[in-house]
PDB file of C-alpha atoms in Angstrom:
ATOM      1  CA  MET F   1     -44.390 -42.685 -74.182  1.00 40.00           C
ATOM      2  CA  ARG F   2     -39.364 -43.117 -74.193  1.00 39.00           C
ATOM      3  CA  GLY F   3     -36.189 -43.987 -72.409  1.00 38.00           C
ATOM      4  CA  ILE F   4     -32.451 -43.841 -72.152  1.00 35.00           C
ATOM      5  CA  LYS F   5     -30.788 -47.193 -72.584  1.00 34.00           C
ATOM      6  CA  ILE F   6     -27.521 -47.640 -70.766  1.00 33.00           C
ATOM      7  CA  VAL F   7     -25.496 -50.564 -72.015  1.00 33.00           C
ATOM      8  CA  PHE F   8     -23.019 -51.965 -69.622  1.00 32.00           C
ATOM      9  CA  GLY F   9     -20.104 -53.745 -71.216  1.00 37.00           C
ATOM     10  CA  CYS F  10     -17.166 -55.493 -69.697  1.00 35.00           C
ATOM     11  CA  VAL F  11     -13.775 -56.071 -71.234  1.00 32.00           C
ATOM     12  CA  LEU F  12     -12.105 -59.415 -70.754  1.00 31.00           C
ATOM     13  CA  LEU F  13      -8.381 -58.874 -70.654  1.00 30.00           C
ATOM     14  CA  VAL F  14      -6.452 -62.069 -71.246  1.00 31.00           C
ATOM     15  CA  LEU F  15      -2.866 -62.034 -70.087  1.00 31.00           C
ATOM     16  CA  ALA F  16      -0.651 -64.737 -71.527  1.00 34.00           C
ATOM     17  CA  LEU F  17       2.488 -63.784 -69.690  1.00 32.00           C
ATOM     18  CA  ALA F  18       2.305 -66.892 -67.531  1.00 36.00           C
ATOM     19  CA  CYS F  19       0.316 -70.048 -67.117  1.00 35.00           C
ATOM     20  CA  LYS F  20      -2.310 -68.407 -64.971  1.00 37.00           C
ATOM     21  CA  THR F  21      -5.157 -65.947 -65.625  1.00 38.00           C
ATOM     22  CA  GLU F  22      -5.779 -63.299 -63.015  1.00 39.00           C
ATOM     23  CA  LYS F  23      -9.377 -62.444 -62.280  1.00 40.00           C
ATOM     24  CA  LYS F  24     -10.155 -58.780 -61.895  1.00 40.00           C
ATOM     25  CA  THR F  25     -12.081 -57.731 -58.878  1.00 39.00           C
ATOM     26  CA  ASP F  26     -15.329 -55.795 -59.165  1.00 42.00           C
ATOM     27  CA  ALA F  27     -13.463 -52.742 -57.915  1.00 43.00           C
ATOM     28  CA  SER F  28     -10.878 -52.916 -60.700  1.00 41.00           C
ATOM     29  CA  ILE F  29     -13.552 -53.390 -63.350  1.00 38.00           C
ATOM     30  CA  SER F  30     -15.442 -50.423 -61.976  1.00 42.00           C
ATOM     31  CA  GLU F  31     -12.288 -48.313 -62.065  1.00 43.00           C
ATOM     32  CA  GLU F  32     -11.651 -49.126 -65.720  1.00 45.00           C
ATOM     33  CA  SER F  33     -15.283 -48.702 -66.857  1.00 46.00           C
ATOM     34  CA  PRO F  34     -15.906 -45.398 -68.607  1.00 51.00           C
ATOM     35  CA  LYS F  35     -17.919 -42.981 -66.522  1.00 58.00           C
ATOM     36  CA  SER F  36     -21.210 -41.799 -68.021  1.00 58.00           C
ATOM     37  CA  LYS F  37     -21.363 -38.085 -68.572  1.00 64.00           C
ATOM     38  CA  PRO F  38     -23.710 -36.238 -66.207  1.00 64.00           C
ATOM     39  CA  ILE F  39     -26.773 -34.638 -67.754  1.00 70.00           C
ATOM     40  CA  VAL F  40     -26.398 -30.884 -67.612  1.00 74.00           C
ATOM     41  CA  LEU F  41     -29.659 -28.950 -67.447  1.00 79.00           C
ATOM     42  CA  SER F  42     -30.034 -25.379 -68.612  1.00 87.00           C
ATOM     43  CA  PRO F  43     -31.346 -22.865 -66.033  1.00 86.00           C
ATOM     44  CA  GLU F  44     -34.780 -23.002 -67.740  1.00 87.00           C
ATOM     45  CA  GLU F  45     -34.823 -26.800 -67.609  1.00 89.00           C
ATOM     46  CA  LYS F  46     -33.729 -26.877 -63.971  1.00 94.00           C
ATOM     47  CA  LYS F  47     -36.353 -24.332 -62.949  1.00 96.00           C
ATOM     48  CA  GLY F  48     -38.929 -26.185 -65.015  1.00 95.00           C
ATOM     49  CA  MET F  49     -38.181 -29.497 -63.318  1.00 96.00           C
ATOM     50  CA  ASP F  50     -38.424 -27.838 -59.900  1.00 97.00           C
ATOM     51  CA  LEU F  51     -41.795 -26.350 -60.817  1.00 98.00           C
ATOM     52  CA  LEU F  52     -43.010 -29.706 -62.130  1.00 98.00           C
ATOM     53  CA  GLU F  53     -41.979 -31.400 -58.890  1.00 98.00           C
ATOM     54  CA  ASN F  54     -43.997 -28.866 -56.890  1.00 98.00           C
ATOM     55  CA  CYS F  55     -46.952 -29.436 -59.199  1.00 98.00           C
ATOM     56  CA  LEU F  56     -46.713 -33.220 -58.861  1.00 98.00           C
ATOM     57  CA  LYS F  57     -46.532 -32.928 -55.073  1.00 98.00           C
ATOM     58  CA  ALA F  58     -49.655 -30.737 -55.051  1.00 98.00           C
ATOM     59  CA  HIS F  59     -51.462 -33.332 -57.163  1.00 98.00           C
ATOM     60  CA  GLY F  60     -50.585 -36.121 -54.743  1.00 98.00           C
ATOM     61  CA  GLY F  61     -47.131 -37.252 -55.817  1.00 98.00           C
ATOM     62  CA  MET F  62     -45.595 -39.810 -58.160  1.00 98.00           C
ATOM     63  CA  ASP F  63     -45.267 -42.483 -55.480  1.00 98.00           C
ATOM     64  CA  ILE F  64     -49.026 -42.789 -55.134  1.00 98.00           C
ATOM     65  CA  TRP F  65     -49.550 -42.636 -58.923  1.00 98.00           C
ATOM     66  CA  LYS F  66     -46.986 -45.413 -59.477  1.00 98.00           C
ATOM     67  CA  SER F  67     -48.621 -47.609 -56.832  1.00 98.00           C
ATOM     68  CA  PHE F  68     -51.612 -48.217 -59.095  1.00 98.00           C
ATOM     69  CA  VAL F  69     -51.939 -50.519 -62.109  1.00 98.00           C
ATOM     70  CA  GLY F  70     -55.068 -49.147 -63.748  1.00 98.00           C
ATOM     71  CA  LEU F  71     -57.293 -46.087 -64.051  1.00 98.00           C
ATOM     72  CA  GLU F  72     -60.974 -46.170 -64.969  1.00 98.00           C
ATOM     73  CA  TYR F  73     -63.730 -43.568 -65.165  1.00 98.00           C
ATOM     74  CA  ASN F  74     -66.915 -42.615 -66.932  1.00 98.00           C
ATOM     75  CA  LEU F  75     -66.732 -39.660 -69.287  1.00 98.00           C
ATOM     76  CA  ASN F  76     -69.551 -37.412 -70.448  1.00 96.00           C
ATOM     77  CA  ASP F  77     -68.129 -35.971 -73.671  1.00 89.00           C
ATOM     78  CA  ASN F  78     -70.651 -33.307 -74.700  1.00 85.00           C
ATOM     79  CA  GLY F  79     -73.509 -35.644 -73.878  1.00 88.00           C
ATOM     80  CA  LYS F  80     -71.857 -38.856 -75.078  1.00 91.00           C
ATOM     81  CA  GLN F  81     -71.226 -41.361 -72.288  1.00 97.00           C
ATOM     82  CA  VAL F  82     -68.002 -43.370 -72.530  1.00 98.00           C
ATOM     83  CA  TYR F  83     -66.389 -45.806 -70.103  1.00 98.00           C
ATOM     84  CA  GLN F  84     -62.589 -45.745 -70.267  1.00 98.00           C
ATOM     85  CA  LEU F  85     -60.002 -48.075 -68.739  1.00 98.00           C
ATOM     86  CA  THR F  86     -56.232 -47.699 -69.101  1.00 98.00           C
ATOM     87  CA  HIS F  87     -53.438 -49.960 -67.897  1.00 98.00           C
ATOM     88  CA  LEU F  88     -51.023 -47.501 -66.295  1.00 98.00           C
ATOM     89  CA  LYS F  89     -47.938 -49.675 -66.722  1.00 97.00           C
ATOM     90  CA  ASP F  90     -48.134 -50.527 -70.424  1.00 97.00           C
ATOM     91  CA  ARG F  91     -50.910 -48.121 -71.572  1.00 97.00           C
ATOM     92  CA  ARG F  92     -53.226 -50.745 -73.026  1.00 98.00           C
ATOM     93  CA  ALA F  93     -56.719 -49.290 -73.208  1.00 98.00           C
ATOM     94  CA  TYR F  94     -60.392 -50.163 -73.494  1.00 98.00           C
ATOM     95  CA  LEU F  95     -63.228 -47.694 -74.191  1.00 98.00           C
ATOM     96  CA  LYS F  96     -66.927 -48.485 -74.499  1.00 98.00           C
ATOM     97  CA  SER F  97     -70.028 -46.487 -75.380  1.00 97.00           C
ATOM     98  CA  LYS F  98     -73.450 -47.435 -76.703  1.00 96.00           C
ATOM     99  CA  LYS F  99     -72.234 -47.006 -80.271  1.00 95.00           C
ATOM    100  CA  TYR F 100     -68.690 -48.391 -80.246  1.00 97.00           C
ATOM    101  CA  GLU F 101     -65.841 -50.130 -78.475  1.00 98.00           C
ATOM    102  CA  VAL F 102     -62.257 -48.951 -78.912  1.00 98.00           C
ATOM    103  CA  GLY F 103     -59.060 -50.441 -77.579  1.00 98.00           C
ATOM    104  CA  PHE F 104     -55.316 -50.767 -77.740  1.00 98.00           C
ATOM    105  CA  ASP F 105     -53.708 -54.158 -77.129  1.00 97.00           C
ATOM    106  CA  GLY F 106     -50.149 -52.862 -76.903  1.00 96.00           C
ATOM    107  CA  LYS F 107     -49.507 -53.181 -80.638  1.00 95.00           C
ATOM    108  CA  VAL F 108     -52.559 -52.068 -82.594  1.00 97.00           C
ATOM    109  CA  ALA F 109     -55.571 -49.839 -81.978  1.00 97.00           C
ATOM    110  CA  TRP F 110     -58.949 -51.322 -82.802  1.00 98.00           C
ATOM    111  CA  ALA F 111     -62.607 -50.344 -83.035  1.00 98.00           C
ATOM    112  CA  VAL F 112     -65.956 -52.159 -83.186  1.00 98.00           C
ATOM    113  CA  PRO F 113     -67.830 -51.728 -85.464  1.00 98.00           C
ATOM    114  CA  ASP F 114     -65.468 -48.968 -86.679  1.00 97.00           C
ATOM    115  CA  ALA F 115     -64.066 -45.574 -85.625  1.00 96.00           C
ATOM    116  CA  SER F 116     -66.636 -43.396 -87.406  1.00 96.00           C
ATOM    117  CA  GLU F 117     -68.157 -42.213 -84.107  1.00 94.00           C
ATOM    118  CA  VAL F 118     -64.952 -41.203 -82.304  1.00 94.00           C
ATOM    119  CA  SER F 119     -62.839 -38.035 -82.360  1.00 89.00           C
ATOM    120  CA  GLY F 120     -60.750 -37.855 -85.510  1.00 89.00           C
ATOM    121  CA  LYS F 121     -62.549 -40.964 -86.779  1.00 93.00           C
ATOM    122  CA  SER F 122     -59.419 -42.857 -85.788  1.00 94.00           C
ATOM    123  CA  ALA F 123     -59.022 -45.447 -83.038  1.00 96.00           C
ATOM    124  CA  ALA F 124     -55.251 -44.819 -82.943  1.00 94.00           C
ATOM    125  CA  PHE F 125     -55.871 -41.114 -82.315  1.00 92.00           C
ATOM    126  CA  TYR F 126     -58.712 -41.584 -79.844  1.00 94.00           C
ATOM    127  CA  TYR F 127     -57.864 -44.524 -77.578  1.00 97.00           C
ATOM    128  CA  ASN F 128     -55.624 -42.519 -75.194  1.00 95.00           C
ATOM    129  CA  LEU F 129     -56.830 -38.977 -75.948  1.00 94.00           C
ATOM    130  CA  ASP F 130     -58.775 -38.339 -72.738  1.00 96.00           C
ATOM    131  CA  PHE F 131     -56.451 -40.476 -70.646  1.00 97.00           C
ATOM    132  CA  TYR F 132     -53.495 -38.291 -71.539  1.00 94.00           C
ATOM    133  CA  PHE F 133     -55.345 -35.094 -70.633  1.00 96.00           C
ATOM    134  CA  ILE F 134     -56.531 -36.437 -67.294  1.00 98.00           C
ATOM    135  CA  GLY F 135     -53.139 -38.064 -66.630  1.00 98.00           C
ATOM    136  CA  VAL F 136     -51.215 -34.781 -66.807  1.00 97.00           C
ATOM    137  CA  PRO F 137     -49.085 -33.797 -64.883  1.00 97.00           C
ATOM    138  CA  PHE F 138     -48.131 -37.356 -63.885  1.00 98.00           C
ATOM    139  CA  LEU F 139     -47.493 -38.457 -67.464  1.00 96.00           C
ATOM    140  CA  LEU F 140     -44.891 -35.722 -67.854  1.00 96.00           C
ATOM    141  CA  LYS F 141     -42.489 -37.995 -65.971  1.00 95.00           C
ATOM    142  CA  ASP F 142     -42.558 -40.457 -68.874  1.00 93.00           C
ATOM    143  CA  PRO F 143     -39.194 -40.978 -70.619  1.00 90.00           C
ATOM    144  CA  GLY F 144     -38.567 -38.624 -73.528  1.00 90.00           C
ATOM    145  CA  VAL F 145     -40.623 -35.720 -72.192  1.00 94.00           C
ATOM    146  CA  ASN F 146     -38.712 -32.427 -72.172  1.00 94.00           C
ATOM    147  CA  ILE F 147     -39.629 -29.788 -69.586  1.00 95.00           C
ATOM    148  CA  SER F 148     -38.539 -26.150 -69.393  1.00 96.00           C
ATOM    149  CA  TYR F 149     -39.696 -23.115 -67.457  1.00 97.00           C
ATOM    150  CA  ALA F 150     -41.689 -20.691 -69.624  1.00 96.00           C
ATOM    151  CA  GLY F 151     -42.060 -17.785 -67.203  1.00 96.00           C
ATOM    152  CA  LYS F 152     -44.913 -16.012 -65.471  1.00 96.00           C
ATOM    153  CA  THR F 153     -48.013 -15.481 -67.623  1.00 95.00           C
ATOM    154  CA  ASN F 154     -51.118 -13.371 -67.133  1.00 95.00           C
ATOM    155  CA  ILE F 155     -54.357 -15.005 -68.260  1.00 95.00           C
ATOM    156  CA  ASN F 156     -57.732 -13.386 -67.582  1.00 91.00           C
ATOM    157  CA  ASP F 157     -56.229 -11.107 -64.913  1.00 92.00           C
ATOM    158  CA  ARG F 158     -54.544 -13.990 -63.084  1.00 95.00           C
ATOM    159  CA  THR F 159     -50.831 -14.764 -62.925  1.00 97.00           C
ATOM    160  CA  PHE F 160     -49.635 -18.314 -63.560  1.00 98.00           C
ATOM    161  CA  GLU F 161     -46.286 -20.050 -63.570  1.00 98.00           C
ATOM    162  CA  SER F 162     -45.856 -21.878 -66.873  1.00 97.00           C
ATOM    163  CA  LEU F 163     -44.036 -24.901 -68.244  1.00 97.00           C
ATOM    164  CA  LYS F 164     -43.223 -25.737 -71.840  1.00 95.00           C
ATOM    165  CA  VAL F 165     -43.453 -29.425 -72.771  1.00 94.00           C
ATOM    166  CA  THR F 166     -41.931 -30.978 -75.876  1.00 91.00           C
ATOM    167  CA  PHE F 167     -41.219 -34.581 -76.804  1.00 85.00           C
ATOM    168  CA  GLY F 168     -38.296 -36.588 -78.113  1.00 74.00           C
ATOM    169  CA  SER F 169     -38.469 -37.832 -81.700  1.00 58.00           C
ATOM    170  CA  GLU F 170     -39.058 -41.391 -80.519  1.00 57.00           C
ATOM    171  CA  VAL F 171     -42.013 -40.501 -78.307  1.00 49.00           C
ATOM    172  CA  GLY F 172     -45.480 -41.591 -79.342  1.00 50.00           C
ATOM    173  CA  LEU F 173     -47.219 -40.847 -82.622  1.00 49.00           C
ATOM    174  CA  THR F 174     -46.996 -37.056 -82.457  1.00 56.00           C
ATOM    175  CA  PRO F 175     -43.607 -35.955 -81.093  1.00 58.00           C
ATOM    176  CA  GLU F 176     -44.172 -32.644 -82.887  1.00 69.00           C
ATOM    177  CA  ASP F 177     -46.822 -31.650 -80.330  1.00 78.00           C
ATOM    178  CA  VAL F 178     -46.144 -28.777 -77.944  1.00 88.00           C
ATOM    179  CA  TYR F 179     -47.886 -28.273 -74.590  1.00 92.00           C
ATOM    180  CA  TYR F 180     -47.872 -25.408 -72.109  1.00 95.00           C
ATOM    181  CA  LEU F 181     -48.994 -25.935 -68.514  1.00 97.00           C
ATOM    182  CA  TYR F 182     -50.266 -23.005 -66.465  1.00 98.00           C
ATOM    183  CA  ILE F 183     -49.915 -23.615 -62.752  1.00 98.00           C
ATOM    184  CA  ASP F 184     -51.380 -21.663 -59.853  1.00 98.00           C
ATOM    185  CA  PRO F 185     -48.357 -20.205 -57.988  1.00 97.00           C
ATOM    186  CA  LYS F 186     -50.066 -20.662 -54.602  1.00 97.00           C
ATOM    187  CA  THR F 187     -51.645 -24.119 -54.844  1.00 97.00           C
ATOM    188  CA  TYR F 188     -49.359 -25.498 -57.598  1.00 98.00           C
ATOM    189  CA  LEU F 189     -52.386 -27.157 -59.187  1.00 98.00           C
ATOM    190  CA  MET F 190     -52.446 -27.176 -62.973  1.00 98.00           C
ATOM    191  CA  GLU F 191     -55.414 -25.135 -64.176  1.00 98.00           C
ATOM    192  CA  ILE F 192     -54.846 -24.597 -67.907  1.00 98.00           C
ATOM    193  CA  LEU F 193     -53.236 -26.688 -70.613  1.00 97.00           C
ATOM    194  CA  THR F 194     -52.631 -25.240 -74.072  1.00 95.00           C
ATOM    195  CA  TYR F 195     -51.524 -27.498 -76.903  1.00 90.00           C
ATOM    196  CA  SER F 196     -51.038 -28.142 -80.578  1.00 83.00           C
ATOM    197  CA  VAL F 197     -52.554 -31.073 -82.489  1.00 68.00           C
ATOM    198  CA  SER F 198     -50.208 -32.499 -85.120  1.00 56.00           C
ATOM    199  CA  TYR F 199     -51.642 -36.030 -85.457  1.00 49.00           C
ATOM    200  CA  PHE F 200     -53.272 -35.297 -88.799  1.00 44.00           C
ATOM    201  CA  ASP F 201     -50.762 -32.654 -89.935  1.00 52.00           C
ATOM    202  CA  LYS F 202     -47.152 -33.153 -88.832  1.00 51.00           C
ATOM    203  CA  GLU F 203     -46.300 -29.581 -89.832  1.00 55.00           C
ATOM    204  CA  ASN F 204     -48.908 -28.125 -87.477  1.00 53.00           C
ATOM    205  CA  SER F 205     -47.193 -27.270 -84.201  1.00 62.00           C
ATOM    206  CA  VAL F 206     -49.156 -24.064 -83.606  1.00 81.00           C
ATOM    207  CA  VAL F 207     -50.668 -23.923 -80.121  1.00 87.00           C
ATOM    208  CA  SER F 208     -54.297 -23.089 -80.861  1.00 85.00           C
ATOM    209  CA  SER F 209     -56.371 -24.782 -78.152  1.00 90.00           C
ATOM    210  CA  ALA F 210     -56.724 -24.319 -74.415  1.00 95.00           C
ATOM    211  CA  LYS F 211     -58.213 -26.754 -71.941  1.00 97.00           C
ATOM    212  CA  VAL F 212     -59.309 -25.381 -68.555  1.00 98.00           C
ATOM    213  CA  TYR F 213     -59.188 -27.887 -65.675  1.00 98.00           C
ATOM    214  CA  SER F 214     -61.581 -27.477 -62.746  1.00 98.00           C
ATOM    215  CA  ASP F 215     -63.663 -29.271 -60.106  1.00 98.00           C
ATOM    216  CA  TYR F 216     -60.619 -30.925 -58.545  1.00 98.00           C
ATOM    217  CA  LYS F 217     -61.387 -33.689 -56.057  1.00 98.00           C
ATOM    218  CA  LYS F 218     -59.073 -36.014 -54.161  1.00 98.00           C
ATOM    219  CA  VAL F 219     -59.339 -39.593 -55.423  1.00 98.00           C
ATOM    220  CA  GLN F 220     -57.386 -42.197 -53.455  1.00 98.00           C
ATOM    221  CA  GLY F 221     -54.797 -39.605 -52.513  1.00 98.00           C
ATOM    222  CA  LEU F 222     -54.502 -37.898 -55.908  1.00 98.00           C
ATOM    223  CA  MET F 223     -56.055 -34.595 -56.975  1.00 98.00           C
ATOM    224  CA  MET F 224     -58.033 -35.285 -60.140  1.00 98.00           C
ATOM    225  CA  PRO F 225     -59.974 -32.807 -62.305  1.00 98.00           C
ATOM    226  CA  HIS F 226     -63.601 -33.726 -62.938  1.00 98.00           C
ATOM    227  CA  LYS F 227     -64.308 -31.020 -65.513  1.00 98.00           C
ATOM    228  CA  MET F 228     -62.450 -29.822 -68.611  1.00 97.00           C
ATOM    229  CA  GLU F 229     -63.629 -27.101 -70.980  1.00 97.00           C
ATOM    230  CA  ASN F 230     -62.069 -26.188 -74.316  1.00 95.00           C
ATOM    231  CA  PHE F 231     -61.376 -22.582 -75.292  1.00 96.00           C
ATOM    232  CA  GLU F 232     -59.881 -20.841 -78.282  1.00 94.00           C
ATOM    233  CA  TRP F 233     -56.237 -19.829 -77.869  1.00 93.00           C
ATOM    234  CA  LYS F 234     -54.288 -17.426 -80.046  1.00 89.00           C
ATOM    235  CA  GLU F 235     -50.931 -15.751 -79.435  1.00 84.00           C
ATOM    236  CA  GLY F 236     -51.062 -16.230 -75.679  1.00 86.00           C
ATOM    237  CA  THR F 237     -54.637 -15.045 -75.255  1.00 92.00           C
ATOM    238  CA  MET F 238     -57.633 -17.145 -74.297  1.00 94.00           C
ATOM    239  CA  GLY F 239     -60.687 -16.645 -76.481  1.00 93.00           C
ATOM    240  CA  LYS F 240     -64.268 -17.813 -76.245  1.00 94.00           C
ATOM    241  CA  SER F 241     -65.438 -21.228 -75.166  1.00 94.00           C
ATOM    242  CA  LYS F 242     -65.665 -23.881 -77.879  1.00 92.00           C
ATOM    243  CA  ASN F 243     -68.709 -25.292 -76.073  1.00 90.00           C
ATOM    244  CA  HIS F 244     -66.920 -28.576 -75.611  1.00 91.00           C
ATOM    245  CA  LEU F 245     -67.168 -30.002 -72.092  1.00 94.00           C
ATOM    246  CA  ARG F 246     -65.695 -33.177 -70.680  1.00 96.00           C
ATOM    247  CA  ILE F 247     -67.169 -34.262 -67.342  1.00 97.00           C
ATOM    248  CA  PHE F 248     -65.444 -37.143 -65.527  1.00 98.00           C
ATOM    249  CA  SER F 249     -67.186 -39.262 -62.897  1.00 98.00           C
ATOM    250  CA  ASP F 250     -66.578 -42.487 -60.987  1.00 98.00           C
ATOM    251  CA  ILE F 251     -62.805 -42.022 -61.248  1.00 98.00           C
ATOM    252  CA  GLN F 252     -61.083 -44.992 -59.674  1.00 98.00           C
ATOM    253  CA  PHE F 253     -57.482 -46.173 -59.464  1.00 98.00           C
ATOM    254  CA  LEU F 254     -56.958 -49.927 -59.531  1.00 98.00           C
ATOM    255  CA  LYS F 255     -54.367 -52.073 -57.799  1.00 98.00           C
ATOM    256  CA  GLU F 256     -55.075 -54.798 -60.337  1.00 97.00           C
ATOM    257  CA  ILE F 257     -57.156 -55.237 -63.489  1.00 97.00           C
ATOM    258  CA  SER F 258     -59.372 -58.270 -63.042  1.00 94.00           C
ATOM    259  CA  ASN F 259     -60.135 -58.825 -66.728  1.00 95.00           C
ATOM    260  CA  GLU F 260     -57.319 -57.955 -69.108  1.00 96.00           C
ATOM    261  CA  GLU F 261     -59.059 -59.729 -71.986  1.00 97.00           C
ATOM    262  CA  VAL F 262     -60.942 -56.494 -72.733  1.00 98.00           C
ATOM    263  CA  PHE F 263     -57.728 -55.106 -74.269  1.00 98.00           C
ATOM    264  CA  GLU F 264     -57.512 -57.906 -76.823  1.00 98.00           C
ATOM    265  CA  VAL F 265     -58.588 -57.342 -80.425  1.00 98.00           C
ATOM    266  CA  PRO F 266     -62.081 -58.755 -81.135  1.00 97.00           C
ATOM    267  CA  GLN F 267     -62.452 -60.886 -84.251  1.00 95.00           C
ATOM    268  CA  ASP F 268     -64.765 -58.372 -85.956  1.00 96.00           C
ATOM    269  CA  ALA F 269     -62.701 -55.267 -85.108  1.00 98.00           C
ATOM    270  CA  VAL F 270     -61.310 -52.715 -87.544  1.00 97.00           C
ATOM    271  CA  ILE F 271     -57.590 -52.460 -86.852  1.00 97.00           C
ATOM    272  CA  GLU F 272     -55.281 -49.447 -87.094  1.00 95.00           C
ATOM    273  CA  ARG F 273     -51.559 -49.926 -86.747  1.00 89.00           C
ATOM    274  CA  LEU F 274     -49.962 -47.052 -84.895  1.00 84.00           C
ATOM    275  CA  GLY F 275     -48.183 -44.765 -87.304  1.00 66.00           C
ATOM    276  CA  ASP F 276     -50.277 -45.787 -90.320  1.00 57.00           C
TER     277      ASP F 276
END
């Protein structure tokens, strides 16, 4: 995910001019404490944040998203059925299909019997792959995510407002990734996401894939896409379909997760430490 740590210090000033020690009031301490410098946004960053806020509002708003603890759904990934559950607060995850179970316990990713059947053949790569795509734009409010306005863009004879998304060096396993969001200027719904994949090649930051979001439905107050289709993307132009469909069903937000033991590493699991 990512954060700015602010360390508050206090200085104890001992005066030995007399036999008494004067206690400083909160007001005097506050006056002597150094003031933190305000964050100055560039015009592109400011416009980008404004556009993101409009997009988030159109999708239901951060207040509703933050009110939930978990998100679960069934995913048809080109014919493969997978149940996925993610803890929204700490991002622990559990995925289950007929052929495998995959999870993340907060420290390590794991797979049973192994990760040979999942994308990238890596549990660390796969456990939050679909969650992140379906969680955008809400996840763009995570610490360490950098947003800037990328202008108006014409795609397939339609005009979109666009955002560029990059990540701080401390964010996740692939801070080298670059995303572009294409937002309908009338509805402010996100319809296209283009992205690079640098998990297996840190030097690869070329945006070469596009994911088209559709079949939006309101789920517990939030607009959620139920269909994603992958397309080729090259130099700002969308190419042909990659014939890769993700269909989401039974999407449900949870106020609590009744059984958190599913996140724990089974005894017979193959473990991948993040970053290995």
